[in-house]
PDB file of C-alpha atoms and ligand atoms in Angstrom:
ATOM      1  CA  MET N   1      10.348   0.012  17.643  1.00  0.00           C
ATOM      2  CA  LYS N   2      10.525   0.774  14.479  1.00  0.00           C
ATOM      3  CA  LYS N   3       7.865   3.564  13.249  1.00  0.00           C
ATOM      4  CA  LEU N   4       5.771   3.198  10.343  1.00  0.00           C
ATOM      5  CA  ILE N   5       3.396   5.271   8.007  1.00  0.00           C
ATOM      6  CA  ILE N   6       0.893   4.432   6.294  1.00  0.00           C
ATOM      7  CA  PHE N   7      -0.562   6.566   2.621  1.00  0.00           C
ATOM      8  CA  ALA N   8      -4.261   5.439   1.585  1.00  0.00           C
ATOM      9  CA  SER N   9      -6.768   7.153  -0.411  1.00  0.00           C
ATOM     10  CA  GLY N  10      -9.394   4.652   0.768  1.00  0.00           C
ATOM     11  CA  SER N  11     -11.508   1.936   2.449  1.00  0.00           C
ATOM     12  CA  GLY N  12      -8.305   1.155   3.882  1.00  0.00           C
ATOM     13  CA  SER N  13      -8.515  -2.024   4.467  1.00  0.00           C
ATOM     14  CA  ASN N  14      -4.853  -3.144   4.396  1.00  0.00           C
ATOM     15  CA  ALA N  15      -4.135  -0.290   7.019  1.00  0.00           C
ATOM     16  CA  GLU N  16      -6.454  -1.731   8.991  1.00  0.00           C
ATOM     17  CA  ASN N  17      -4.717  -5.006   8.543  1.00  0.00           C
ATOM     18  CA  ILE N  18      -1.541  -3.928   8.536  1.00  0.00           C
ATOM     19  CA  ILE N  19      -2.264  -1.611  12.470  1.00  0.00           C
ATOM     20  CA  THR N  20      -3.780  -4.652  13.700  1.00  0.00           C
ATOM     21  CA  TYR N  21      -0.729  -7.088  13.032  1.00  0.00           C
ATOM     22  CA  PHE N  22       1.638  -5.002  14.305  1.00  0.00           C
ATOM     23  CA  ASN N  23      -0.115  -4.193  17.636  1.00  0.00           C
ATOM     24  CA  SER N  24       0.285  -7.799  18.609  1.00  0.00           C
ATOM     25  CA  GLY N  25       4.049  -7.628  18.929  1.00  0.00           C
ATOM     26  CA  ASN N  26       7.346  -4.757  19.483  1.00  0.00           C
ATOM     27  CA  LEU N  27       8.931  -4.857  16.379  1.00  0.00           C
ATOM     28  CA  ALA N  28       7.141  -1.631  14.980  1.00  0.00           C
ATOM     29  CA  LYS N  29       4.731  -0.102  15.663  1.00  0.00           C
ATOM     30  CA  VAL N  30       2.065   2.034  13.086  1.00  0.00           C
ATOM     31  CA  SER N  31       2.684   5.986  14.599  1.00  0.00           C
ATOM     32  CA  LEU N  32       0.938   7.476  11.980  1.00  0.00           C
ATOM     33  CA  VAL N  33      -1.630   7.523   8.977  1.00  0.00           C
ATOM     34  CA  LEU N  34      -2.121  10.426   5.982  1.00  0.00           C
ATOM     35  CA  THR N  35      -4.787  10.156   3.553  1.00  0.00           C
ATOM     36  CA  ASN N  36      -5.707  12.353   0.485  1.00  0.00           C
ATOM     37  CA  LYS N  37      -9.361  11.746   0.688  1.00  0.00           C
ATOM     38  CA  ALA N  38     -11.413  13.931   3.499  1.00  0.00           C
ATOM     39  CA  ASP N  39     -14.083  11.892   3.509  1.00  0.00           C
ATOM     40  CA  ALA N  40     -11.477   8.079   2.916  1.00  0.00           C
ATOM     41  CA  LYS N  41     -13.639   5.740   5.173  1.00  0.00           C
ATOM     42  CA  VAL N  42      -9.991   4.915   6.599  1.00  0.00           C
ATOM     43  CA  LEU N  43      -9.578   7.609   8.589  1.00  0.00           C
ATOM     44  CA  GLN N  44     -12.794   6.062  10.549  1.00  0.00           C
ATOM     45  CA  ARG N  45     -10.586   2.993  10.837  1.00  0.00           C
ATOM     46  CA  CYS N  46      -7.472   4.983  12.612  1.00  0.00           C
ATOM     47  CA  GLU N  47      -9.991   6.938  15.294  1.00  0.00           C
ATOM     48  CA  ARG N  48     -11.447   3.127  16.531  1.00  0.00           C
ATOM     49  CA  LEU N  49      -7.610   2.073  16.354  1.00  0.00           C
ATOM     50  CA  ASN N  50      -6.542   4.831  18.508  1.00  0.00           C
ATOM     51  CA  ILE N  51      -3.901   5.774  15.118  1.00  0.00           C
ATOM     52  CA  PRO N  52      -3.334   9.860  14.330  1.00  0.00           C
ATOM     53  CA  ALA N  53      -4.668  10.453  11.150  1.00  0.00           C
ATOM     54  CA  PHE N  54      -4.466  12.845   9.082  1.00  0.00           C
ATOM     55  CA  TYR N  55      -6.612  15.178   5.772  1.00  0.00           C
ATOM     56  CA  PHE N  56      -3.209  16.618   3.312  1.00  0.00           C
ATOM     57  CA  ASN N  57      -4.135  18.706   0.351  1.00  0.00           C
ATOM     58  CA  LYS N  58      -1.945  18.814  -2.880  1.00  0.00           C
ATOM     59  CA  SER N  59      -0.400  21.718  -1.997  1.00  0.00           C
ATOM     60  CA  ALA N  60       0.367  20.390   1.320  1.00  0.00           C
ATOM     61  CA  PHE N  61       1.609  17.372  -0.524  1.00  0.00           C
ATOM     62  CA  GLN N  62       3.879  18.817  -3.679  1.00  0.00           C
ATOM     63  CA  SER N  63       5.187  22.185  -1.148  1.00  0.00           C
ATOM     64  CA  GLY N  64       6.866  20.173   1.438  1.00  0.00           C
ATOM     65  CA  THR N  65       5.002  20.362   3.897  1.00  0.00           C
ATOM     66  CA  LEU N  66       3.789  16.827   3.562  1.00  0.00           C
ATOM     67  CA  LEU N  67       7.922  16.108   3.461  1.00  0.00           C
ATOM     68  CA  GLY N  68       8.970  17.681   6.495  1.00  0.00           C
ATOM     69  CA  MET N  69       6.017  16.245   8.868  1.00  0.00           C
ATOM     70  CA  LEU N  70       7.606  12.787   7.083  1.00  0.00           C
ATOM     71  CA  ASN N  71      11.322  13.846   8.272  1.00  0.00           C
ATOM     72  CA  ASN N  72      10.628  14.750  10.790  1.00  0.00           C
ATOM     73  CA  GLU N  73       9.132  11.737  12.244  1.00  0.00           C
ATOM     74  CA  ASN N  74      12.204  10.015  10.512  1.00  0.00           C
ATOM     75  CA  PRO N  75      10.020   6.468   9.805  1.00  0.00           C
ATOM     76  CA  ASP N  76      11.513   2.958   8.654  1.00  0.00           C
ATOM     77  CA  LEU N  77       9.297   2.455   6.136  1.00  0.00           C
ATOM     78  CA  ILE N  78       6.800   4.643   4.083  1.00  0.00           C
ATOM     79  CA  LEU N  79       3.781   2.154   3.059  1.00  0.00           C
ATOM     80  CA  LEU N  80       0.650   2.839   0.697  1.00  0.00           C
ATOM     81  CA  ALA N  81      -1.885   0.812   1.017  1.00  0.00           C
ATOM     82  CA  GLY N  82      -4.046   1.882  -1.765  1.00  0.00           C
ATOM     83  CA  PHE N  83      -2.719   5.283  -2.203  1.00  0.00           C
ATOM     84  CA  LEU N  84      -3.676   7.174  -5.248  1.00  0.00           C
ATOM     85  CA  TRP N  85      -1.298  10.176  -6.061  1.00  0.00           C
ATOM     86  CA  LYS N  86       2.017   9.346  -7.156  1.00  0.00           C
ATOM     87  CA  ILE N  87       4.767  10.534  -5.058  1.00  0.00           C
ATOM     88  CA  PRO N  88       6.642  12.937  -5.459  1.00  0.00           C
ATOM     89  CA  SER N  89      10.833  12.415  -6.509  1.00  0.00           C
ATOM     90  CA  GLY N  90      11.742  15.036  -3.278  1.00  0.00           C
ATOM     91  CA  PHE N  91       9.567  12.282  -0.928  1.00  0.00           C
ATOM     92  CA  ILE N  92      12.138   9.260  -3.027  1.00  0.00           C
ATOM     93  CA  GLU N  93      15.597  11.376  -2.851  1.00  0.00           C
ATOM     94  CA  ALA N  94      14.820  11.732   1.364  1.00  0.00           C
ATOM     95  CA  PHE N  95      13.301   8.452   2.041  1.00  0.00           C
ATOM     96  CA  PRO N  96      15.331   5.776  -0.376  1.00  0.00           C
ATOM     97  CA  TYR N  97      13.817   1.917  -0.386  1.00  0.00           C
ATOM     98  CA  LYS N  98      11.776   3.140   2.632  1.00  0.00           C
ATOM     99  CA  ILE N  99       8.580   3.986   0.628  1.00  0.00           C
ATOM    100  CA  ILE N 100       6.778   0.269  -0.030  1.00  0.00           C
ATOM    101  CA  ASN N 101       3.618   0.171  -2.523  1.00  0.00           C
ATOM    102  CA  ILE N 102       1.570  -2.911  -2.637  1.00  0.00           C
ATOM    103  CA  HIS N 103      -0.353  -3.595  -6.463  1.00  0.00           C
ATOM    104  CA  PRO N 104      -3.003  -6.105  -6.604  1.00  0.00           C
ATOM    105  CA  ALA N 105      -2.529  -7.810  -9.688  1.00  0.00           C
ATOM    106  CA  LEU N 106       1.197  -9.538 -10.878  1.00  0.00           C
ATOM    107  CA  LEU N 107       3.249  -6.166 -12.110  1.00  0.00           C
ATOM    108  CA  PRO N 108       4.874  -5.840 -14.740  1.00  0.00           C
ATOM    109  CA  LYS N 109       0.925  -6.478 -16.697  1.00  0.00           C
ATOM    110  CA  TYR N 110      -1.891  -4.532 -15.432  1.00  0.00           C
ATOM    111  CA  GLY N 111      -0.021  -1.616 -13.829  1.00  0.00           C
ATOM    112  CA  GLY N 112       0.343   2.093 -14.384  1.00  0.00           C
ATOM    113  CA  LYS N 113      -1.779   5.152 -14.448  1.00  0.00           C
ATOM    114  CA  GLY N 114      -5.362   4.562 -13.779  1.00  0.00           C
ATOM    115  CA  MET N 115      -4.444   0.963 -12.688  1.00  0.00           C
ATOM    116  CA  TYR N 116      -6.408   0.708  -9.407  1.00  0.00           C
ATOM    117  CA  GLY N 117      -9.153  -1.494  -7.796  1.00  0.00           C
ATOM    118  CA  ASN N 118     -11.428  -2.805 -10.144  1.00  0.00           C
ATOM    119  CA  ARG N 119     -10.206  -1.962 -12.890  1.00  0.00           C
ATOM    120  CA  VAL N 120      -7.513  -4.035 -12.652  1.00  0.00           C
ATOM    121  CA  HIS N 121      -9.179  -6.929 -11.556  1.00  0.00           C
ATOM    122  CA  GLU N 122     -12.093  -5.961 -14.511  1.00  0.00           C
ATOM    123  CA  ALA N 123      -8.979  -6.093 -16.794  1.00  0.00           C
ATOM    124  CA  VAL N 124      -7.710  -9.520 -15.796  1.00  0.00           C
ATOM    125  CA  ARG N 125     -11.177 -10.914 -15.614  1.00  0.00           C
ATOM    126  CA  ALA N 126     -11.531  -9.514 -19.399  1.00  0.00           C
ATOM    127  CA  ASN N 127      -8.298 -11.124 -20.602  1.00  0.00           C
ATOM    128  CA  SER N 128      -8.948 -14.418 -19.087  1.00  0.00           C
ATOM    129  CA  GLU N 129      -6.432 -14.795 -17.264  1.00  0.00           C
ATOM    130  CA  LYS N 130      -5.407 -17.917 -15.595  1.00  0.00           C
ATOM    131  CA  GLU N 131      -3.791 -16.387 -12.695  1.00  0.00           C
ATOM    132  CA  THR N 132      -3.392 -13.383 -10.519  1.00  0.00           C
ATOM    133  CA  GLY N 133      -1.589 -11.698  -7.435  1.00  0.00           C
ATOM    134  CA  ILE N 134      -0.153  -9.121  -5.999  1.00  0.00           C
ATOM    135  CA  THR N 135       3.079  -7.488  -6.424  1.00  0.00           C
ATOM    136  CA  ILE N 136       5.136  -5.695  -3.148  1.00  0.00           C
ATOM    137  CA  HIS N 137       8.001  -3.598  -4.284  1.00  0.00           C
ATOM    138  CA  TYR N 138       9.570   0.073  -3.701  1.00  0.00           C
ATOM    139  CA  VAL N 139       8.241   3.234  -5.082  1.00  0.00           C
ATOM    140  CA  ASN N 140      10.055   5.043  -7.495  1.00  0.00           C
ATOM    141  CA  GLU N 141       8.976   8.257  -9.986  1.00  0.00           C
ATOM    142  CA  HIS N 142       7.059   5.728 -12.529  1.00  0.00           C
ATOM    143  CA  TYR N 143       3.693   4.275 -10.954  1.00  0.00           C
ATOM    144  CA  ASP N 144       4.041   0.923 -10.477  1.00  0.00           C
ATOM    145  CA  GLU N 145       7.454   0.407 -12.126  1.00  0.00           C
ATOM    146  CA  GLY N 146       9.531   0.514  -8.608  1.00  0.00           C
ATOM    147  CA  GLY N 147      11.822  -2.707  -7.509  1.00  0.00           C
ATOM    148  CA  ILE N 148       9.472  -5.857  -7.091  1.00  0.00           C
ATOM    149  CA  ILE N 149      10.318  -6.737  -3.224  1.00  0.00           C
ATOM    150  CA  HIS N 150       8.033 -10.050  -3.626  1.00  0.00           C
ATOM    151  CA  GLN N 151       5.240 -11.445  -5.735  1.00  0.00           C
ATOM    152  CA  GLU N 152       2.215 -13.944  -4.341  1.00  0.00           C
ATOM    153  CA  LYS N 153      -0.408 -15.952  -7.454  1.00  0.00           C
ATOM    154  CA  VAL N 154      -3.463 -16.952  -6.938  1.00  0.00           C
ATOM    155  CA  THR N 155      -5.545 -19.648  -9.701  1.00  0.00           C
ATOM    156  CA  LEU N 156      -8.566 -18.494 -11.018  1.00  0.00           C
ATOM    157  CA  THR N 157     -11.095 -19.539 -13.197  1.00  0.00           C
ATOM    158  CA  SER N 158     -13.577 -18.278 -15.911  1.00  0.00           C
ATOM    159  CA  GLU N 159     -15.916 -18.750 -13.691  1.00  0.00           C
ATOM    160  CA  ASP N 160     -14.310 -16.004 -11.427  1.00  0.00           C
ATOM    161  CA  SER N 161     -15.808 -12.558 -11.399  1.00  0.00           C
ATOM    162  CA  VAL N 162     -14.789  -9.343 -10.598  1.00  0.00           C
ATOM    163  CA  GLU N 163     -15.682  -9.226  -6.919  1.00  0.00           C
ATOM    164  CA  ASN N 164     -14.375 -12.926  -6.777  1.00  0.00           C
ATOM    165  CA  ILE N 165     -10.986 -12.331  -8.505  1.00  0.00           C
ATOM    166  CA  ALA N 166     -10.739  -8.992  -5.828  1.00  0.00           C
ATOM    167  CA  SER N 167     -11.642 -11.142  -2.943  1.00  0.00           C
ATOM    168  CA  LYS N 168      -8.986 -13.617  -3.858  1.00  0.00           C
ATOM    169  CA  VAL N 169      -6.471 -10.343  -4.021  1.00  0.00           C
ATOM    170  CA  HIS N 170      -7.542  -9.118  -0.815  1.00  0.00           C
ATOM    171  CA  GLU N 171      -6.956 -12.212   1.155  1.00  0.00           C
ATOM    172  CA  LEU N 172      -3.745 -12.094  -0.212  1.00  0.00           C
ATOM    173  CA  GLU N 173      -2.924  -8.816   0.697  1.00  0.00           C
ATOM    174  CA  TYR N 174      -3.708  -9.245   4.006  1.00  0.00           C
ATOM    175  CA  GLU N 175      -1.843 -12.588   4.097  1.00  0.00           C
ATOM    176  CA  HIS N 176       1.478 -11.786   2.680  1.00  0.00           C
ATOM    177  CA  TYR N 177       1.874  -7.816   3.248  1.00  0.00           C
ATOM    178  CA  PRO N 178       2.316  -7.091   6.932  1.00  0.00           C
ATOM    179  CA  LYS N 179       4.926 -10.419   6.348  1.00  0.00           C
ATOM    180  CA  VAL N 180       6.872  -8.161   3.735  1.00  0.00           C
ATOM    181  CA  ILE N 181       7.774  -5.560   5.658  1.00  0.00           C
ATOM    182  CA  GLU N 182       8.237  -7.729   8.836  1.00  0.00           C
ATOM    183  CA  LYS N 183      10.892  -9.161   6.871  1.00  0.00           C
ATOM    184  CA  LEU N 184      12.648  -5.793   5.425  1.00  0.00           C
ATOM    185  CA  LEU N 185      12.726  -4.511   9.597  1.00  0.00           C
ATOM    186  CA  MET N 186      14.233  -7.507  10.447  1.00  0.00           C
ATOM    187  CA  ASP N 187      16.936  -7.653   7.400  1.00  0.00           C
ATOM    188  CA  ASP N 188      17.155  -3.549   8.266  1.00  0.00           C
ATOM    189  CA  ASP N 189      19.256  -4.805  11.417  1.00  0.00           C
TER     190      ASP N 189
HETATM  191  C1  LIG C 201      -5.509  -2.831  -2.471  1.00  0.00           C
HETATM  192  O1  LIG C 201      -5.843  -4.108  -3.196  1.00  0.00           O
HETATM  193  C2  LIG C 201      -4.256  -1.941  -2.714  1.00  0.00           C
HETATM  194  O2  LIG C 201      -3.583  -2.902  -3.310  1.00  0.00           O
HETATM  195  C3  LIG C 201      -4.499  -1.282  -3.462  1.00  0.00           C
HETATM  196  O3  LIG C 201      -5.620  -0.346  -3.549  1.00  0.00           O
HETATM  197  C4  LIG C 201      -6.566  -1.561  -2.597  1.00  0.00           C
HETATM  198  C5  LIG C 201      -6.705  -1.141  -1.648  1.00  0.00           C
HETATM  199  O4  LIG C 201      -7.606  -1.734  -0.536  1.00  0.00           O
HETATM  200  N1  LIG C 201      -3.200  -1.043  -4.601  1.00  0.00           N
HETATM  201  P1  LIG C 201      -7.649  -1.493   0.703  1.00  0.00           P
HETATM  202  O5  LIG C 201      -7.742   0.542   0.821  1.00  0.00           O
HETATM  203  O6  LIG C 201      -6.096  -1.687   1.509  1.00  0.00           O
HETATM  204  O7  LIG C 201      -9.155  -1.933   1.003  1.00  0.00           O
END
């Protein structure tokens, strides 16, 4: 059974979707969820789903304490799902091509520091984009710049509000993030 660890900073709807998806099969399980926000909703979701989940602070993140924990867990993949801190280079060196992020737009557009959540969708709308989508990519030392693994697009109209755009993008995330993870795990065999 492959082991997945998720990092999330907020609501955690993608985390829940990934947990549920892999709970129904025998390929992999989410063994741990980690958050940098003590009151993140993802903690409540994990309690309900019976998945171990922990909060960590910046010093644990930067000092190597958390990296030590990850090394002990030895996950097959580390999944970022709405995680807002930049991943330290030590993590990337310890887990090459094993840390994956999902970004709610078609990178390289609308990425980088500060581009998260509705800020992304607001910028997409302000530019009257005809399409947006999701990008699943490897994580490197720079925000949203690692090699792209998979993208999916959705059409937008001038009627689409920021909320509509967010909901179209979430639909793509829920459908494709678990499947892309599954494929990476199977290709790894
Ligand atoms: C998602 O749109 C994800 O792409 C982005 O942050 C959002 C997290 O949503 N990186 P949730 O916490 O999974 O509900």
